Short mmCIF file of C-alpha atoms and ligand atoms in Angstrom, two decimals:
data_model
loop_
_atom_site.label_atom_id
_atom_site.label_comp_id
_atom_site.label_asym_id
_atom_site.label_seq_id
_atom_site.Cartn_x
_atom_site.Cartn_y
_atom_site.Cartn_z
CA UNK A 1 61.26 12.95 8.67
CA UNK A 2 62.70 10.25 6.48
CA UNK A 3 60.64 8.38 3.95
CA UNK A 4 58.90 5.32 5.35
CA UNK A 5 60.91 3.04 3.10
CA UNK A 6 63.73 3.53 5.59
CA UNK A 7 61.62 1.82 8.22
CA UNK A 8 59.96 -1.00 6.39
CA UNK A 9 61.45 -2.48 3.30
CA UNK A 10 59.73 -4.97 1.10
CA UNK A 11 61.41 -6.90 -1.64
CA UNK A 12 60.63 -4.77 -4.70
CA UNK A 13 58.28 -6.49 -7.08
CA UNK A 14 58.77 -6.09 -10.79
CA UNK A 15 55.87 -4.76 -12.89
CA UNK A 16 54.54 -8.17 -13.93
CA UNK A 17 54.55 -9.43 -10.31
CA UNK A 18 52.70 -6.28 -9.21
CA UNK A 19 50.08 -6.80 -11.86
CA UNK A 20 49.69 -10.43 -10.85
CA UNK A 21 49.08 -9.53 -7.20
CA UNK A 22 46.51 -6.92 -8.18
CA UNK A 23 44.48 -9.56 -10.01
CA UNK A 24 44.70 -12.20 -7.29
CA UNK A 25 41.68 -13.04 -5.19
CA UNK A 26 41.58 -12.71 -1.42
CA UNK A 27 42.61 -16.31 -0.67
CA UNK A 28 45.56 -16.23 -3.08
CA UNK A 29 46.80 -12.96 -1.61
CA UNK A 30 46.41 -14.35 1.94
CA UNK A 31 48.79 -17.17 1.07
CA UNK A 32 51.30 -15.51 -1.24
CA UNK A 33 51.62 -11.73 -0.85
CA UNK A 34 54.88 -10.70 0.81
CA UNK A 35 55.91 -14.34 1.08
CA UNK A 36 57.93 -15.16 -2.04
CA UNK A 37 60.26 -18.16 -1.59
CA UNK A 38 63.42 -17.25 0.30
CA UNK A 39 65.95 -16.04 -2.30
CA UNK A 40 68.88 -17.48 -0.29
CA UNK A 41 67.64 -21.07 0.07
CA UNK A 42 64.40 -21.45 -1.85
CA UNK A 43 62.51 -22.16 1.40
CA UNK A 44 58.86 -22.18 0.36
CA UNK A 45 57.62 -20.95 3.71
CA UNK A 46 58.84 -17.50 4.61
CA UNK A 47 61.64 -17.76 7.24
CA UNK A 48 61.60 -16.41 10.79
CA UNK A 49 64.43 -13.86 10.62
CA UNK A 50 65.44 -14.12 14.27
CA UNK A 51 68.11 -11.43 14.13
CA UNK A 52 68.54 -8.02 15.69
CA UNK A 53 71.02 -6.67 13.17
CA UNK A 54 72.22 -7.06 9.57
CA UNK A 55 75.77 -7.18 8.26
CA UNK A 56 76.43 -4.36 5.84
CA UNK A 57 78.75 -4.61 2.85
CA UNK A 58 79.95 -1.05 3.45
CA UNK A 59 78.71 2.33 4.60
CA UNK A 60 75.33 3.02 2.93
CA UNK A 61 75.52 -0.41 1.31
CA UNK A 62 72.98 -2.84 2.82
CA UNK A 63 70.15 -5.09 1.65
CA UNK A 64 67.39 -2.78 2.95
CA UNK A 65 67.68 -3.80 6.61
CA UNK A 66 70.01 -2.36 9.26
CA UNK A 67 68.43 -3.05 12.63
CA UNK A 68 65.31 -5.04 13.56
CA UNK A 69 63.53 -2.24 15.46
CA UNK A 70 63.57 -0.31 12.22
CA UNK A 71 62.75 -3.25 9.97
CA UNK A 72 62.70 -7.04 10.04
CA UNK A 73 61.86 -9.15 6.96
CA UNK A 74 59.38 -11.43 8.79
CA UNK A 75 57.56 -8.39 10.19
CA UNK A 76 57.56 -6.81 6.73
CA UNK A 77 56.16 -9.98 5.18
CA UNK A 78 53.14 -10.15 7.49
CA UNK A 79 52.64 -6.38 7.21
CA UNK A 80 52.58 -6.75 3.41
CA UNK A 81 49.96 -9.47 3.38
CA UNK A 82 47.75 -7.57 5.81
CA UNK A 83 48.18 -4.36 3.76
CA UNK A 84 46.97 -6.22 0.72
CA UNK A 85 43.96 -7.81 2.45
CA UNK A 86 42.78 -4.49 3.94
CA UNK A 87 43.37 -2.66 0.64
CA UNK A 88 45.79 -0.28 2.37
CA UNK A 89 49.22 0.95 1.39
CA UNK A 90 51.04 0.27 4.67
CA UNK A 91 50.74 -1.79 7.85
CA UNK A 92 52.71 -1.76 11.10
CA UNK A 93 52.73 -4.79 13.40
CA UNK A 94 52.51 -4.38 17.21
CA UNK A 95 52.97 -6.76 20.14
CA UNK A 96 49.20 -6.75 20.87
CA UNK A 97 45.96 -5.23 19.69
CA UNK A 98 45.90 -2.80 22.59
CA UNK A 99 49.46 -1.70 21.78
CA UNK A 100 48.20 -0.80 18.28
CA UNK A 101 45.32 1.23 19.77
CA UNK A 102 47.79 2.93 22.11
CA UNK A 103 50.01 3.87 19.17
CA UNK A 104 47.08 5.49 17.42
CA UNK A 105 46.28 7.49 20.57
CA UNK A 106 49.90 8.67 20.79
CA UNK A 107 49.44 10.47 17.48
CA UNK A 108 47.36 13.06 19.33
CA UNK A 109 48.37 15.74 21.81
CA UNK A 110 47.05 17.15 25.10
CA UNK A 111 43.83 19.07 24.47
CA UNK A 112 42.72 16.84 21.60
CA UNK A 113 39.26 15.30 21.85
CA UNK A 114 38.07 11.87 20.73
CA UNK A 115 34.50 10.79 20.04
CA UNK A 116 34.36 7.09 20.72
CA UNK A 117 31.75 4.41 20.29
CA UNK A 118 30.45 3.54 23.78
CA UNK A 119 30.03 -0.15 23.10
CA UNK A 120 33.77 -0.71 23.15
CA UNK A 121 36.39 -3.36 23.87
CA UNK A 122 36.97 -3.23 27.65
CA UNK A 123 40.71 -2.76 27.33
CA UNK A 124 40.22 0.23 25.02
CA UNK A 125 37.91 1.78 27.60
CA UNK A 126 40.60 1.34 30.27
CA UNK A 127 43.33 2.72 27.99
CA UNK A 128 41.26 5.80 27.10
CA UNK A 129 40.06 6.55 30.65
CA UNK A 130 43.00 5.51 32.80
CA UNK A 131 46.04 6.12 30.59
CA UNK A 132 45.22 8.67 27.87
CA UNK A 133 42.90 10.95 29.88
CA UNK A 134 45.57 11.76 32.52
CA UNK A 135 47.91 12.61 29.60
CA UNK A 136 45.49 15.28 28.39
CA UNK A 137 43.27 13.65 25.77
CA UNK A 138 39.53 13.81 26.38
CA UNK A 139 36.86 11.34 25.34
CA UNK A 140 33.13 11.31 24.81
CA UNK A 141 31.47 7.89 24.49
CA UNK A 142 28.37 7.71 22.32
CA UNK A 143 26.05 5.09 20.86
CA UNK A 144 27.47 5.01 17.34
CA UNK A 145 24.37 3.30 15.91
CA UNK A 146 22.82 6.75 15.77
CA UNK A 147 24.73 9.17 13.53
CA UNK A 148 23.39 12.25 15.32
CA UNK A 149 25.07 11.09 18.56
CA UNK A 150 28.44 11.37 16.82
CA UNK A 151 27.61 14.69 15.21
CA UNK A 152 26.47 16.19 18.51
CA UNK A 153 29.59 15.04 20.37
CA UNK A 154 32.06 16.63 17.90
CA UNK A 155 33.78 19.78 19.20
CA UNK A 156 36.34 22.18 17.71
CA UNK A 157 39.03 20.15 19.46
CA UNK A 158 37.84 16.77 18.10
CA UNK A 159 40.59 15.03 16.13
CA UNK A 160 39.42 11.45 16.05
CA UNK A 161 36.24 9.40 15.79
CA UNK A 162 36.89 5.90 17.14
CA UNK A 163 34.67 3.03 16.04
CA UNK A 164 34.13 -0.70 16.47
CA UNK A 165 31.69 -2.80 14.45
CA UNK A 166 30.45 -5.38 15.29
CA UNK A 167 30.90 -4.45 18.95
CA UNK A 168 31.56 -6.57 21.97
CA UNK A 169 29.43 -8.16 23.49
CA UNK A 170 26.19 -6.87 21.89
CA UNK A 171 27.29 -7.15 18.24
CA UNK A 172 26.01 -3.68 17.39
CA UNK A 173 26.93 -2.23 14.02
CA UNK A 174 27.64 1.32 12.99
CA UNK A 175 27.04 2.62 9.46
CA UNK A 176 30.58 3.12 8.17
CA UNK A 177 29.54 4.88 4.95
CA UNK A 178 27.30 7.37 6.78
CA UNK A 179 29.92 8.18 9.43
CA UNK A 180 32.61 8.74 6.80
CA UNK A 181 30.23 11.08 4.92
CA UNK A 182 29.50 13.02 8.13
CA UNK A 183 33.17 13.44 9.00
CA UNK A 184 34.04 14.47 5.42
CA UNK A 185 31.36 17.14 5.63
CA UNK A 186 32.67 18.40 8.98
CA UNK A 187 36.23 18.43 7.62
CA UNK A 188 35.26 20.79 4.77
CA UNK A 189 35.42 23.74 7.15
CA UNK A 190 38.61 22.56 8.89
CA UNK A 191 42.21 23.04 7.83
CA UNK A 192 44.73 20.22 7.55
CA UNK A 193 45.84 20.40 11.23
CA UNK A 194 42.33 20.20 12.71
CA UNK A 195 40.99 17.56 10.41
CA UNK A 196 39.05 14.76 12.12
CA UNK A 197 40.38 11.29 11.44
CA UNK A 198 38.37 8.09 11.68
CA UNK A 199 39.93 5.13 13.50
CA UNK A 200 38.29 1.73 13.26
CA UNK A 201 38.88 -1.46 15.23
CA UNK A 202 38.22 -4.17 12.65
CA UNK A 203 39.09 -7.08 14.99
CA UNK A 204 35.59 -8.61 15.09
CA UNK A 205 35.23 -8.61 11.32
CA UNK A 206 38.67 -9.20 9.78
CA UNK A 207 39.30 -7.94 6.24
CA UNK A 208 37.57 -10.97 4.75
CA UNK A 209 34.26 -9.68 6.09
CA UNK A 210 34.69 -5.91 6.02
CA UNK A 211 37.27 -3.45 4.70
CA UNK A 212 36.81 -0.04 6.37
CA UNK A 213 39.58 1.68 4.33
CA UNK A 214 37.48 1.05 1.21
CA UNK A 215 34.67 3.07 2.79
CA UNK A 216 37.04 5.98 3.53
CA UNK A 217 38.12 5.23 7.10
CA UNK A 218 41.65 6.58 7.79
CA UNK A 219 43.13 4.11 10.28
CA UNK A 220 42.26 0.43 10.81
CA UNK A 221 43.56 -1.46 13.81
CA UNK A 222 43.45 -5.16 14.59
CA UNK A 223 43.92 -7.45 17.48
CA UNK A 224 45.56 -10.22 15.42
CA UNK A 225 45.11 -12.32 18.56
CA UNK A 226 41.54 -13.05 17.43
CA UNK A 227 40.29 -13.92 13.92
CA UNK A 228 43.40 -12.91 11.96
CA UNK A 229 45.63 -15.33 13.89
CA UNK A 230 42.68 -17.62 14.46
CA UNK A 231 44.30 -20.27 16.68
CA UNK A 232 44.48 -18.59 20.11
CA UNK A 233 48.26 -19.02 20.08
CA UNK A 234 49.66 -15.49 19.77
CA UNK A 235 49.13 -11.98 21.10
CA UNK A 236 49.68 -9.48 18.28
CA UNK A 237 48.23 -6.31 16.76
CA UNK A 238 48.36 -4.14 13.65
CA UNK A 239 47.62 -0.72 12.21
CA UNK A 240 46.76 -0.46 8.52
CA UNK A 241 46.38 2.79 6.58
CA UNK A 242 46.03 4.01 3.00
CA UNK A 243 47.22 7.62 3.21
CA UNK A 244 50.97 8.02 2.57
CA UNK A 245 51.45 10.77 5.16
CA UNK A 246 49.83 8.69 7.87
CA UNK A 247 51.93 5.72 6.80
CA UNK A 248 55.15 7.70 7.11
CA UNK A 249 54.14 9.05 10.50
CA UNK A 250 53.18 5.63 11.86
CA UNK A 251 56.39 3.98 10.60
CA UNK A 252 58.48 6.79 12.09
CA UNK A 253 56.71 6.50 15.46
CA UNK A 254 57.03 2.73 15.57
CA UNK A 255 60.80 2.93 15.10
CA UNK A 256 61.06 5.85 17.55
CA UNK A 257 59.05 4.12 20.30
CA UNK A 258 60.08 0.49 19.75
CA UNK A 259 56.50 -0.72 20.00
CA UNK A 260 56.68 -3.76 17.73
CA UNK A 261 56.13 -7.51 17.48
CA UNK A 262 59.01 -9.99 17.32
CA UNK A 263 59.65 -12.14 14.24
CA UNK A 264 58.29 -15.39 15.71
CA UNK A 265 54.94 -13.84 16.61
CA UNK A 266 54.79 -12.23 13.16
CA UNK A 267 55.37 -15.64 11.60
CA UNK A 268 52.59 -17.22 13.68
CA UNK A 269 50.22 -14.49 12.53
CA UNK A 270 51.26 -14.96 8.90
CA UNK A 271 50.54 -18.69 9.17
CA UNK A 272 47.08 -17.94 10.61
CA UNK A 273 46.22 -15.45 7.88
CA UNK A 274 46.77 -18.08 5.17
CA UNK A 275 43.50 -19.80 6.22
CA UNK A 276 41.54 -16.68 7.19
CA UNK A 277 38.99 -16.87 4.35
CA UNK A 278 38.14 -20.54 4.73
CA UNK A 279 37.94 -20.25 8.52
CA UNK A 280 35.69 -17.19 8.35
CA UNK A 281 33.30 -18.89 5.94
CA UNK A 282 32.94 -21.77 8.40
CA UNK A 283 32.51 -19.43 11.39
CA UNK A 284 29.76 -17.69 9.41
CA UNK A 285 27.97 -20.90 8.50
CA UNK A 286 28.17 -22.48 11.94
CA UNK A 287 27.17 -19.23 13.65
CA UNK A 288 23.97 -19.13 11.60
CA UNK A 289 23.10 -22.70 12.61
CA UNK A 290 23.68 -21.97 16.30
CA UNK A 291 21.95 -18.58 16.17
CA UNK A 292 18.82 -20.03 14.53
CA UNK A 293 18.68 -22.80 17.10
CA UNK A 294 19.03 -20.34 19.98
CA UNK A 295 16.51 -17.93 18.47
CA UNK A 296 13.80 -20.60 18.65
CA UNK A 297 14.74 -21.94 22.07
CA UNK A 298 12.15 -21.16 24.80
CA UNK A 299 14.91 -20.45 27.38
CA UNK A 300 16.44 -17.72 25.20
CA UNK A 301 14.89 -14.31 25.87
CA UNK A 302 16.92 -12.24 23.42
CA UNK A 303 19.67 -12.84 20.91
CA UNK A 304 22.19 -10.36 19.51
CA UNK A 305 23.42 -11.56 16.12
CA UNK A 306 23.05 -9.30 13.03
CA UNK A 307 23.31 -12.20 10.58
CA UNK A 308 19.77 -13.21 11.69
CA UNK A 309 17.10 -11.72 9.45
CA UNK A 310 15.12 -10.72 12.56
CA UNK A 311 17.97 -8.46 13.78
CA UNK A 312 17.17 -4.72 13.48
CA UNK A 313 20.53 -4.06 11.79
CA UNK A 314 20.43 -6.99 9.37
CA UNK A 315 20.17 -4.69 6.33
CA UNK A 316 23.26 -2.78 7.49
CA UNK A 317 25.09 -6.07 7.98
CA UNK A 318 24.26 -6.97 4.38
CA UNK A 319 25.43 -3.59 3.13
CA UNK A 320 28.88 -3.45 4.72
CA UNK A 321 29.89 -7.04 5.52
CA UNK A 322 30.46 -9.88 3.06
CA UNK A 323 29.98 -12.58 5.70
CA UNK A 324 29.33 -12.69 9.43
CA UNK A 325 31.81 -13.86 12.10
CA UNK A 326 31.21 -16.49 14.79
CA UNK A 327 30.14 -14.10 17.54
CA UNK A 328 26.79 -13.82 19.24
CA UNK A 329 25.35 -13.13 22.65
CA UNK A 330 22.02 -14.11 24.13
CA UNK A 331 19.97 -13.64 27.28
CA UNK A 332 19.16 -16.86 29.11
CA UNK A 333 15.92 -17.16 31.05
CA UNK A 334 17.50 -17.48 34.48
CA UNK A 335 19.17 -15.49 37.27
CA UNK A 336 22.85 -14.58 37.69
CA UNK A 337 23.67 -17.86 39.47
CA UNK A 338 21.92 -20.05 36.89
CA UNK A 339 23.71 -18.34 34.04
CA UNK A 340 27.04 -18.77 35.80
CA UNK A 341 26.27 -22.50 36.07
CA UNK A 342 25.24 -22.63 32.42
CA UNK A 343 28.57 -21.30 31.12
CA UNK A 344 30.42 -23.89 33.20
CA UNK A 345 28.23 -26.78 31.99
CA UNK A 346 29.39 -26.91 28.36
CA UNK A 347 32.00 -29.46 27.37
CA UNK A 348 33.04 -28.37 23.89
CA UNK A 349 32.46 -24.63 24.34
CA UNK A 350 35.29 -23.73 26.70
CA UNK A 351 34.81 -21.14 29.41
CA UNK A 352 37.42 -18.51 28.51
CA UNK A 353 38.04 -14.89 27.62
CA UNK A 354 39.01 -14.01 24.02
CA UNK A 355 37.40 -15.11 20.76
CA UNK A 356 38.01 -15.77 17.12
CA UNK A 357 39.92 -19.04 17.40
CA UNK A 358 39.03 -22.33 15.73
CA UNK A 359 37.78 -23.62 19.10
CA UNK A 360 34.41 -22.52 20.48
CA UNK A 361 34.39 -20.41 23.64
CA UNK A 362 31.66 -19.35 26.01
CA UNK A 363 31.67 -16.52 28.52
CA UNK A 364 29.59 -14.48 30.91
CA UNK A 365 30.35 -10.77 30.23
CA UNK A 366 28.91 -9.55 33.56
CA UNK A 367 31.41 -11.61 35.58
CA UNK A 368 34.24 -11.84 33.01
CA UNK A 369 35.05 -9.28 30.28
CA UNK A 370 32.85 -6.56 31.78
CA UNK A 371 33.24 -7.34 35.49
CA UNK A 372 35.12 -4.06 36.00
CA UNK A 373 32.17 -2.03 34.71
CA UNK A 374 29.86 -1.01 37.61
CA UNK A 375 26.55 -2.97 37.47
CA UNK A 376 24.48 0.20 36.98
CA UNK A 377 26.54 1.24 33.98
CA UNK A 378 26.53 -2.31 32.62
CA UNK A 379 22.75 -2.41 32.64
CA UNK A 380 22.64 1.00 30.93
CA UNK A 381 24.82 -0.43 28.18
CA UNK A 382 22.49 -3.43 27.85
CA UNK A 383 24.91 -5.96 29.34
CA UNK A 384 22.45 -7.77 31.62
CA UNK A 385 23.32 -10.35 34.28
CA UNK A 386 21.83 -13.13 32.15
CA UNK A 387 23.83 -12.31 29.02
CA UNK A 388 25.99 -15.13 27.62
CA UNK A 389 28.52 -14.56 24.87
CA UNK A 390 29.75 -17.28 22.57
CA UNK A 391 32.47 -17.47 19.96
CA UNK A 392 31.39 -20.20 17.55
CA UNK A 393 34.42 -22.15 16.39
CA UNK A 394 34.78 -24.50 13.46
CA UNK A 395 34.22 -27.87 15.19
CA UNK A 396 31.44 -30.13 13.85
CA UNK A 397 28.44 -27.85 14.20
CA UNK A 398 26.12 -30.65 15.31
CA UNK A 399 28.44 -31.34 18.26
CA UNK A 400 28.24 -27.64 19.19
CA UNK A 401 24.46 -27.73 19.12
CA UNK A 402 24.31 -30.89 21.22
CA UNK A 403 26.73 -29.37 23.71
CA UNK A 404 24.51 -26.35 24.20
CA UNK A 405 21.46 -28.61 24.42
CA UNK A 406 22.93 -30.66 27.26
CA UNK A 407 24.16 -27.52 29.08
CA UNK A 408 20.71 -25.91 28.79
CA UNK A 409 19.09 -29.11 30.06
CA UNK A 410 21.48 -29.31 33.03
CA UNK A 411 20.32 -25.95 34.41
CA UNK A 412 16.64 -26.04 33.35
C1 PLP B 1 41.08 -8.38 22.04
C2 PLP B 1 40.68 -7.08 21.45
C3 PLP B 1 41.55 -5.97 21.50
C4 PLP B 1 42.88 -6.02 22.21
O1 PLP B 1 43.75 -6.91 21.63
P1 PLP B 1 44.94 -7.65 22.42
O2 PLP B 1 45.61 -8.39 21.32
O3 PLP B 1 44.29 -8.52 23.45
O4 PLP B 1 45.78 -6.59 23.03
C5 PLP B 1 41.13 -4.79 20.90
N1 PLP B 1 39.94 -4.69 20.30
C6 PLP B 1 39.08 -5.73 20.23
C7 PLP B 1 37.77 -5.54 19.56
C8 PLP B 1 39.42 -6.95 20.82
O5 PLP B 1 38.55 -7.97 20.78
#
């Protein structure tokens, strides 16, 4: 296997530039890392290198790029900024979040076992059950809030623990530090080939809120479609790792399988990431306002939002997240039909799938994101018919509150 530098080349920084970047804060890195002015023209904003190939001066004489499946400067630029924000050493950019999850799963072979969090993105559930299981991987789904559930599900053949936190749509958290400690302990009696890796879907948090690699997680994935991109205008994904061997393997596989995002989509993601911190702070603030209003509302029977002090996992939120996102779900005092009317009655909150954009969205998991899950199973998971999920955007928060007020009134 060749070194990964053959697959993703970054403009080499000199020592003083490297030191500078190391000292920069999150916002500065979001805007500048990987995005030095274009050396050819001085363009301040990193160009979209819409090219498949690169003219070489001679055999073995190129500028670090030969073919865009192997490496493209715009893809490298966004990979570099994401690497920096997640405190990794390498990132690979995929055409969607689920493509990134799929790439992680392809690192394993028939017979390998995965322990996965049960409260899981619906598309990951489908990928694991319908695509990876027939190929010979096996999965156990457990409530990852309880460490012993993970421990009890691990077998000799387990190679991966797969986590999400906060989860969708119930915003449950898992204790990253405790799970890493458990897996480290289990790995003590395993040799290099049977070691258990930890994969973590950090989509709901983004690196501004939570950096799983810092806690010792091996592989982070993102749907950049959500908070990272932040404007609901691109479908894109990423894998970020710290370990050099994993980095080499992932880069090799990406080139070998051609599972990658095009330069324009990479550029859109890069533009979104520049404002990640300021957007996330506003999502956090507005979410608290909305959550507190909902918590006191007589028509709200339950609310799932760990940033609230009343939430049973609030202490864990404080421990592993720097801020909260804009996501919450609540149970409305009404039947299936009433709740369906409620989610259609808002005017600023738009009825739509997805999340994490600047605009506020509202949805009904039982008939939207989780419609494919049989009702019985849905209820077991805690996804009741009267559950409403909202993604709080960054519009004027008072307008958001008034919008919910009028929607509540219209069905009460
Ligand atoms: C949306 C989402 C994905 C899948 O991402 P796509 O970009 O839609 O493929 C994976 N995980 C989580 C938590 C998500 O919200």
